[in-house]
């Protein structure tokens, strides 16, 4: 397949970018810009590349442009479709192992919840892009596809969807960016982001272009808030699951995402709170009971990890990309960061490298 990402510039050293934030967007931008010949310096208050403050680490990594239409618009879905193509290309170029799959995803519902499920299926069909509608699966077809699923009576397949191992990808993006010459300033908070300038505690740093990708840390420049999400990692040897599964439930949004090493990630709560404390008893009961109702064999799984983090969201819960001379801000990736980040980065960089900005960058 032809590559989707163009790299390298001939001639003089490229422009210098300063990036505030080394989460999902910061790492991807750094890797992307360095591949296009930019010099890149990244600032983040985290202690180092493995410190897990960013929401990017916590995410389950569902790449669901169609299912996410429940709480997003068709622009997000289109960014997701483009990003699925880009991830394939990106993962192939990153160092180390990054589990990325496009085996589709399943929507399932218990018999009693068919009414609530139908409402969502109708909504997805009405908003469908690329004619990608959920395909109903007969019980025998579901059994053949996912023998571990027993509880739900109804199932639909979204063939085009995918998943990415977020922990592996966060590590590989940092490593790949480092290999491309990116400089990291760990333990350094950026107080303010102005055109061509990052203001830190030790003073001002000047760049040809700066990027504000601080997620929840971008206040007060942006009206961003954090939306708490909690997840669990279950170790479930002998429980085969080939693709992400979402339970369509009248009260909860619950999904199960398989990962290598017999792991299943179960998520996620969505709570209007910036509380980062450990997962609550209520969320534990709700998420794990729901997961068990879909895959009863999970009863003997071991809970090996749980985690809470904040999704950065703008007031309309939609992503925002603002660019003016010398400054680009990207934020509000909310529930869809992994789904849409590559396409947003592609758009942002293409906008900056257009002819009207060349003078500023030379
Ligand atoms: C439980 C949960 C499940 C999720 N599941 C999915 C999923 O399945 N699919 C999906 O697509 N998305 C998912 N997401 C959403 C996704 O993780 C986010 O949308 C994405 O991480 C946002 O990326 P970001 O780079 O904007 O923010 P982050 O990844 O949070 O990174 C922000 C970075 O900015 C840094 N920072 C903060 N303040 C400053 C400062 N003053 N100076 C410098 N740096 C600063 C932080 O330390 C951090 O490293 C999930 C999120 C959560 C919490």
Coordinates of C-alpha atoms and ligand atoms in Angstrom, one line a residue:
X1 CA 0.0 0.0 0.0
X2 CA 1.3 3.5 -0.8
X3 CA 2.4 5.5 2.3
X4 CA 0.0 8.1 3.5
X5 CA 2.6 10.1 5.4
X6 CA 5.1 12.3 3.6
X7 CA 8.4 12.7 5.4
X8 CA 11.7 14.6 5.1
X9 CA 12.6 18.0 3.7
X10 CA 15.8 18.6 1.7
X11 CA 18.2 21.5 2.4
X12 CA 18.4 23.8 5.4
X13 CA 17.4 22.7 9.0
X14 CA 13.7 22.9 9.4
X15 CA 11.7 25.3 11.6
X16 CA 11.8 24.8 15.4
X17 CA 8.6 23.8 17.1
X18 CA 7.9 24.1 20.8
X19 CA 5.3 21.7 22.1
X20 CA 3.5 22.1 25.5
X21 CA 2.3 18.6 26.5
X22 CA 3.7 15.2 26.0
X23 CA 0.5 13.2 26.1
X24 CA -1.1 11.5 23.1
X25 CA -1.2 14.6 20.9
X26 CA 2.2 15.9 22.1
X27 CA 4.0 12.6 21.3
X28 CA 2.3 12.2 18.0
X29 CA 2.9 15.8 16.9
X30 CA 6.6 15.5 17.9
X31 CA 7.1 12.3 16.0
X32 CA 5.2 13.7 12.9
X33 CA 6.9 17.1 12.8
X34 CA 10.4 15.5 13.3
X35 CA 9.7 13.2 10.4
X36 CA 9.0 16.2 8.2
X37 CA 12.4 17.9 9.1
X38 CA 11.3 20.1 12.0
X39 CA 13.4 20.5 15.1
X40 CA 11.2 19.8 18.0
X41 CA 11.3 20.5 21.8
X42 CA 8.6 19.1 24.1
X43 CA 7.7 20.3 27.7
X44 CA 5.7 18.3 30.2
X45 CA 5.4 18.3 34.0
X46 CA 5.6 14.4 34.0
X47 CA 8.8 13.0 35.5
X48 CA 9.7 11.1 32.4
X49 CA 8.5 9.3 29.3
X50 CA 7.0 6.4 31.3
X51 CA 5.2 8.6 33.9
X52 CA 1.5 8.0 33.4
X53 CA -0.3 11.3 34.0
X54 CA -1.7 11.8 30.5
X55 CA -5.1 10.4 29.6
X56 CA -3.5 8.8 26.6
X57 CA -2.1 6.1 28.9
X58 CA -5.4 5.2 30.5
X59 CA -7.5 4.9 27.3
X60 CA -8.8 1.5 26.2
X61 CA -7.8 2.3 22.6
X62 CA -11.1 1.6 20.8
X63 CA -11.0 3.1 17.3
X64 CA -14.7 3.3 16.7
X65 CA -15.7 6.0 14.2
X66 CA -19.2 4.6 13.8
X67 CA -20.2 3.5 17.3
X68 CA -18.9 6.8 18.7
X69 CA -21.5 8.6 16.6
X70 CA -23.8 8.1 19.6
X71 CA -22.0 11.0 21.3
X72 CA -20.2 12.7 18.4
X73 CA -20.9 14.3 15.1
X74 CA -20.1 13.2 11.5
X75 CA -16.9 15.4 11.5
X76 CA -15.5 13.2 14.4
X77 CA -16.5 10.1 12.5
X78 CA -14.7 11.3 9.3
X79 CA -11.6 12.2 11.3
X80 CA -11.8 8.7 12.8
X81 CA -12.1 7.0 9.4
X82 CA -9.0 8.9 8.2
X83 CA -7.1 8.2 11.4
X84 CA -7.7 4.4 11.1
X85 CA -5.8 4.6 7.8
X86 CA -3.1 6.8 9.2
X87 CA -2.6 4.6 12.3
X88 CA -1.8 1.6 10.1
X89 CA 1.0 3.6 8.5
X90 CA 2.2 5.2 11.7
X91 CA 2.4 1.8 13.6
X92 CA 4.4 0.3 10.8
X93 CA 7.0 3.0 11.2
X94 CA 7.2 3.0 15.0
X95 CA 10.0 1.1 16.9
X96 CA 8.9 -1.8 19.0
X97 CA 5.6 -3.7 19.2
X98 CA 2.3 -1.8 18.9
X99 CA -0.8 -4.1 18.8
X100 CA -3.1 -2.5 16.2
X101 CA -6.0 -4.4 14.8
X102 CA -8.9 -3.8 12.4
X103 CA -11.1 -6.8 13.1
X104 CA -14.2 -4.7 13.6
X105 CA -16.2 -4.3 16.9
X106 CA -19.4 -5.7 18.3
X107 CA -22.4 -4.1 19.8
X108 CA -24.4 -6.5 22.0
X109 CA -27.6 -6.2 24.0
X110 CA -29.4 -8.4 26.5
X111 CA -33.0 -9.5 25.5
X112 CA -34.6 -7.1 28.0
X113 CA -32.6 -4.1 26.7
X114 CA -33.6 -4.4 23.0
X115 CA -35.6 -1.2 23.2
X116 CA -32.7 0.9 24.3
X117 CA -30.3 -0.9 21.9
X118 CA -32.7 -0.3 19.0
X119 CA -32.8 3.4 19.7
X120 CA -29.0 3.5 19.4
X121 CA -28.8 1.3 16.3
X122 CA -31.4 3.5 14.6
X123 CA -29.4 6.6 15.5
X124 CA -26.2 5.0 14.1
X125 CA -28.0 4.1 10.9
X126 CA -29.4 7.6 10.6
X127 CA -26.0 9.2 11.0
X128 CA -24.1 6.6 9.1
X129 CA -21.1 7.7 7.0
X130 CA -19.7 5.6 4.1
X131 CA -22.8 3.5 4.4
X132 CA -21.1 1.7 7.3
X133 CA -24.2 0.5 9.3
X134 CA -24.2 -2.0 12.1
X135 CA -24.8 -5.5 10.6
X136 CA -27.1 -7.6 12.7
X137 CA -25.7 -11.0 13.7
X138 CA -27.8 -14.1 14.2
X139 CA -27.0 -16.1 17.4
X140 CA -25.1 -18.8 15.4
X141 CA -23.0 -16.2 13.7
X142 CA -22.2 -14.5 17.0
X143 CA -21.2 -17.8 18.5
X144 CA -18.9 -18.5 15.6
X145 CA -17.3 -15.1 15.8
X146 CA -17.0 -14.7 19.6
X147 CA -17.6 -18.0 21.4
X148 CA -16.9 -16.4 24.8
X149 CA -20.0 -14.2 24.5
X150 CA -22.9 -15.9 26.1
X151 CA -25.3 -13.5 27.9
X152 CA -26.5 -11.1 25.1
X153 CA -29.3 -12.1 22.8
X154 CA -28.7 -9.5 20.2
X155 CA -25.5 -8.5 18.4
X156 CA -24.4 -6.2 15.6
X157 CA -21.0 -6.1 13.8
X158 CA -19.2 -2.9 12.8
X159 CA -16.7 -4.4 10.4
X160 CA -14.6 -1.3 9.8
X161 CA -13.6 -0.5 13.4
X162 CA -10.3 -1.2 15.2
X163 CA -8.2 -0.9 18.3
X164 CA -4.8 0.1 19.4
X165 CA -2.7 -0.8 22.5
X166 CA -2.4 2.6 24.0
X167 CA 0.4 1.8 26.5
X168 CA 2.6 0.3 23.7
X169 CA 1.7 3.2 21.4
X170 CA 2.6 5.9 24.0
X171 CA 6.0 4.3 24.6
X172 CA 6.7 3.7 20.9
X173 CA 5.7 7.3 19.9
X174 CA 8.2 8.7 22.5
X175 CA 10.9 6.3 21.4
X176 CA 10.3 7.0 17.7
X177 CA 10.3 10.7 18.3
X178 CA 13.6 10.5 20.2
X179 CA 15.1 8.5 17.4
X180 CA 14.1 11.3 15.1
X181 CA 16.0 13.8 17.3
X182 CA 13.2 15.3 19.4
X183 CA 14.3 17.0 22.7
X184 CA 12.3 16.3 25.8
X185 CA 12.0 18.7 28.8
X186 CA 10.5 16.4 31.5
X187 CA 9.4 17.9 34.8
X188 CA 8.8 21.2 33.1
X189 CA 5.4 22.8 33.2
X190 CA 4.3 25.4 30.6
X191 CA 2.4 28.3 32.3
X192 CA 1.3 30.1 29.2
X193 CA 1.4 29.5 25.4
X194 CA 1.7 32.6 23.2
X195 CA 2.4 32.9 19.5
X196 CA 6.0 31.7 19.0
X197 CA 6.6 31.5 22.8
X198 CA 6.3 29.0 25.7
X199 CA 6.3 30.6 29.1
X200 CA 7.8 28.4 31.8
X201 CA 8.9 29.0 35.4
X202 CA 12.5 29.7 34.2
X203 CA 11.4 32.3 31.6
X204 CA 10.3 32.4 28.0
X205 CA 11.4 30.1 25.2
X206 CA 11.0 31.2 21.6
X207 CA 10.2 29.0 18.6
X208 CA 9.1 29.4 15.0
X209 CA 5.8 27.7 16.0
X210 CA 4.3 26.5 19.2
X211 CA 1.7 23.9 19.9
X212 CA -0.6 23.9 23.0
X213 CA -1.6 20.3 23.6
X214 CA -1.8 20.4 27.3
X215 CA -5.2 18.6 27.6
X216 CA -6.8 19.5 30.9
X217 CA -3.8 21.6 31.7
X218 CA -4.6 24.2 29.0
X219 CA -6.7 26.4 31.3
X220 CA -7.2 29.3 31.5
X221 CA -6.4 29.8 27.8
X222 CA -9.1 27.3 26.8
X223 CA -12.4 26.5 28.5
X224 CA -11.4 22.8 28.9
X225 CA -12.7 20.5 31.7
X226 CA -11.8 17.0 32.8
X227 CA -14.3 14.2 32.6
X228 CA -13.4 11.3 34.9
X229 CA -13.1 7.9 33.4
X230 CA -12.3 4.6 35.2
X231 CA -11.1 1.3 33.7
X232 CA -10.0 -2.1 34.8
X233 CA -7.5 -4.6 33.4
X234 CA -8.5 -8.2 33.8
X235 CA -6.2 -11.1 33.4
X236 CA -8.4 -13.8 31.8
X237 CA -6.4 -16.7 30.3
X238 CA -8.5 -19.1 28.2
X239 CA -11.2 -16.5 27.6
X240 CA -11.0 -15.9 23.8
X241 CA -12.1 -12.4 22.7
X242 CA -11.1 -11.3 19.2
X243 CA -12.4 -7.7 19.1
X244 CA -13.8 -4.9 21.2
X245 CA -17.4 -5.5 22.5
X246 CA -19.8 -2.7 23.6
X247 CA -22.8 -3.6 25.8
X248 CA -25.7 -1.4 24.8
X249 CA -27.3 -0.9 28.2
X250 CA -30.0 1.5 29.3
X251 CA -27.9 2.9 32.1
X252 CA -24.2 2.2 31.5
X253 CA -21.8 2.4 28.7
X254 CA -19.5 -0.6 29.1
X255 CA -17.0 -2.1 26.7
X256 CA -14.5 -4.9 26.8
X257 CA -11.3 -4.6 24.8
X258 CA -8.9 -7.6 24.4
X259 CA -5.2 -7.1 24.6
X260 CA -2.2 -9.4 24.1
X261 CA -1.2 -11.4 27.2
X262 CA -4.7 -12.6 28.0
X263 CA -5.8 -9.2 29.1
X264 CA -9.2 -7.6 28.8
X265 CA -9.7 -3.9 29.4
X266 CA -13.1 -3.1 30.8
X267 CA -14.3 0.5 30.7
X268 CA -15.3 3.1 31.2
X269 CA -17.3 5.4 33.5
X270 CA -18.0 8.9 32.4
X271 CA -18.4 11.2 35.3
X272 CA -18.6 15.0 35.4
X273 CA -15.8 15.4 37.9
X274 CA -12.1 16.2 38.0
X275 CA -11.4 13.8 40.8
X276 CA -8.4 11.6 39.9
X277 CA -8.6 9.4 43.0
X278 CA -8.8 5.6 42.6
X279 CA -11.9 3.9 41.1
X280 CA -15.0 3.8 43.2
X281 CA -16.9 0.8 44.5
X282 CA -20.0 1.9 42.5
X283 CA -18.1 2.0 39.2
X284 CA -16.4 -1.3 40.1
X285 CA -19.7 -3.0 40.6
X286 CA -21.4 -1.5 37.6
X287 CA -18.6 -2.1 35.0
X288 CA -17.5 -5.5 36.2
X289 CA -21.1 -6.9 36.6
X290 CA -21.9 -5.7 33.1
X291 CA -18.7 -7.2 31.7
X292 CA -19.5 -10.5 33.5
X293 CA -23.0 -10.5 32.0
X294 CA -21.5 -10.5 28.5
X295 CA -18.7 -13.0 29.1
X296 CA -19.6 -15.2 32.1
X297 CA -16.2 -16.9 32.1
X298 CA -14.7 -13.6 33.3
X299 CA -15.9 -14.6 36.8
X300 CA -12.5 -16.2 37.4
X301 CA -10.5 -13.4 35.8
X302 CA -8.1 -11.5 38.1
X303 CA -8.3 -7.8 38.5
X304 CA -4.7 -6.8 37.8
X305 CA -5.0 -3.1 37.5
X306 CA -7.5 -0.3 37.8
X307 CA -7.0 3.4 36.8
X308 CA -8.9 6.7 36.8
X309 CA -8.0 9.7 34.6
X310 CA -9.5 12.8 33.0
X311 CA -10.7 13.1 29.4
X312 CA -10.1 16.7 28.2
X313 CA -13.4 18.1 27.0
X314 CA -14.5 21.5 25.6
X315 CA -18.0 22.8 26.4
X316 CA -19.6 21.2 23.3
X317 CA -17.6 17.9 23.8
X318 CA -16.2 18.2 20.3
X319 CA -12.5 18.6 19.3
X320 CA -11.1 22.0 18.7
X321 CA -8.2 23.0 16.4
X322 CA -7.2 26.7 16.4
X323 CA -4.3 28.0 14.4
X324 CA -3.0 31.5 13.8
X325 CA 0.5 32.7 13.0
X326 CA 3.0 31.0 15.3
X327 CA 0.5 29.1 17.5
X328 CA -1.7 26.0 17.2
X329 CA -4.0 24.7 19.9
X330 CA -5.6 21.3 19.8
X331 CA -7.8 20.2 22.6
X332 CA -11.2 18.7 23.5
X333 CA -10.4 15.2 22.2
X334 CA -12.7 13.9 25.0
X335 CA -13.6 10.2 24.5
X336 CA -12.2 10.0 21.0
X337 CA -8.5 11.0 21.3
X338 CA -7.0 7.8 19.9
X339 CA -9.7 7.7 17.3
X340 CA -9.0 11.1 15.8
X341 CA -5.5 12.3 16.8
X342 CA -3.7 11.4 13.6
X343 CA -6.1 13.1 11.3
X344 CA -6.1 16.2 13.5
X345 CA -2.3 16.3 13.5
X346 CA -2.3 15.8 9.7
X347 CA -4.7 18.8 9.3
X348 CA -2.8 21.0 11.7
X349 CA 0.6 20.4 10.1
X350 CA -0.8 20.8 6.6
X351 CA -2.4 24.1 7.5
X352 CA 0.9 25.4 9.0
X353 CA 3.0 24.3 6.0
X354 CA 0.8 26.0 3.5
X355 CA 2.4 28.8 1.4
X356 CA 1.0 31.7 3.5
X357 CA 3.0 30.5 6.5
X358 CA 6.2 29.6 4.7
X359 CA 7.7 33.1 5.4
X360 CA 7.1 32.7 9.1
X361 CA 8.9 29.4 9.1
X362 CA 11.9 30.2 7.0
Ligands
LIG1 C1 -10.8 5.9 30.9 C2 -10.6 6.5 29.5 C3 -10.8 5.7 28.4 C4 -10.6 6.2 27.1 N1 -10.8 5.4 26.0 C5 -10.6 5.8 24.8 C6 -10.8 5.0 23.7 O1 -11.1 3.8 23.8 N2 -10.6 5.5 22.4 C7 -10.2 6.8 22.2 O2 -10.1 7.2 21.1 N3 -10.0 7.6 23.3 C8 -10.2 7.2 24.6 N4 -10.0 8.0 25.6 C9 -9.7 9.4 25.4 C10 -8.2 9.8 25.1 O3 -7.4 9.2 26.1 C11 -8.0 11.3 25.2 O4 -8.9 11.9 24.3 C12 -6.6 11.7 24.8 O5 -5.7 11.1 25.6 C13 -6.4 13.2 24.8 O6 -5.1 13.5 24.3 P1 -4.4 14.8 24.7 O7 -3.0 14.7 24.2 O8 -5.2 16.0 24.4 O9 -4.3 14.8 26.3 P2 -3.5 13.9 27.3 O10 -3.2 12.5 26.7 O11 -4.2 13.9 28.6 O12 -2.1 14.6 27.4 C14 -2.0 16.0 28.0 C15 -0.6 16.2 28.4 O13 -0.4 17.5 28.7 C16 0.5 17.6 29.8 N5 0.3 18.9 30.5 C17 -0.7 19.3 31.4 N6 -0.5 20.5 31.8 C18 0.7 20.9 31.3 C19 1.5 22.1 31.4 N7 1.1 23.1 32.1 N8 2.6 22.2 30.6 C20 3.0 21.2 29.8 N9 2.3 20.0 29.7 C21 1.2 19.9 30.4 C22 0.0 16.4 30.7 O14 1.0 16.1 31.7 C23 -0.2 15.4 29.6 O15 1.0 14.6 29.4 C24 -10.1 7.6 26.9 C25 -9.8 8.3 28.1 C26 -10.0 7.8 29.3 C27 -9.7 8.7 30.5

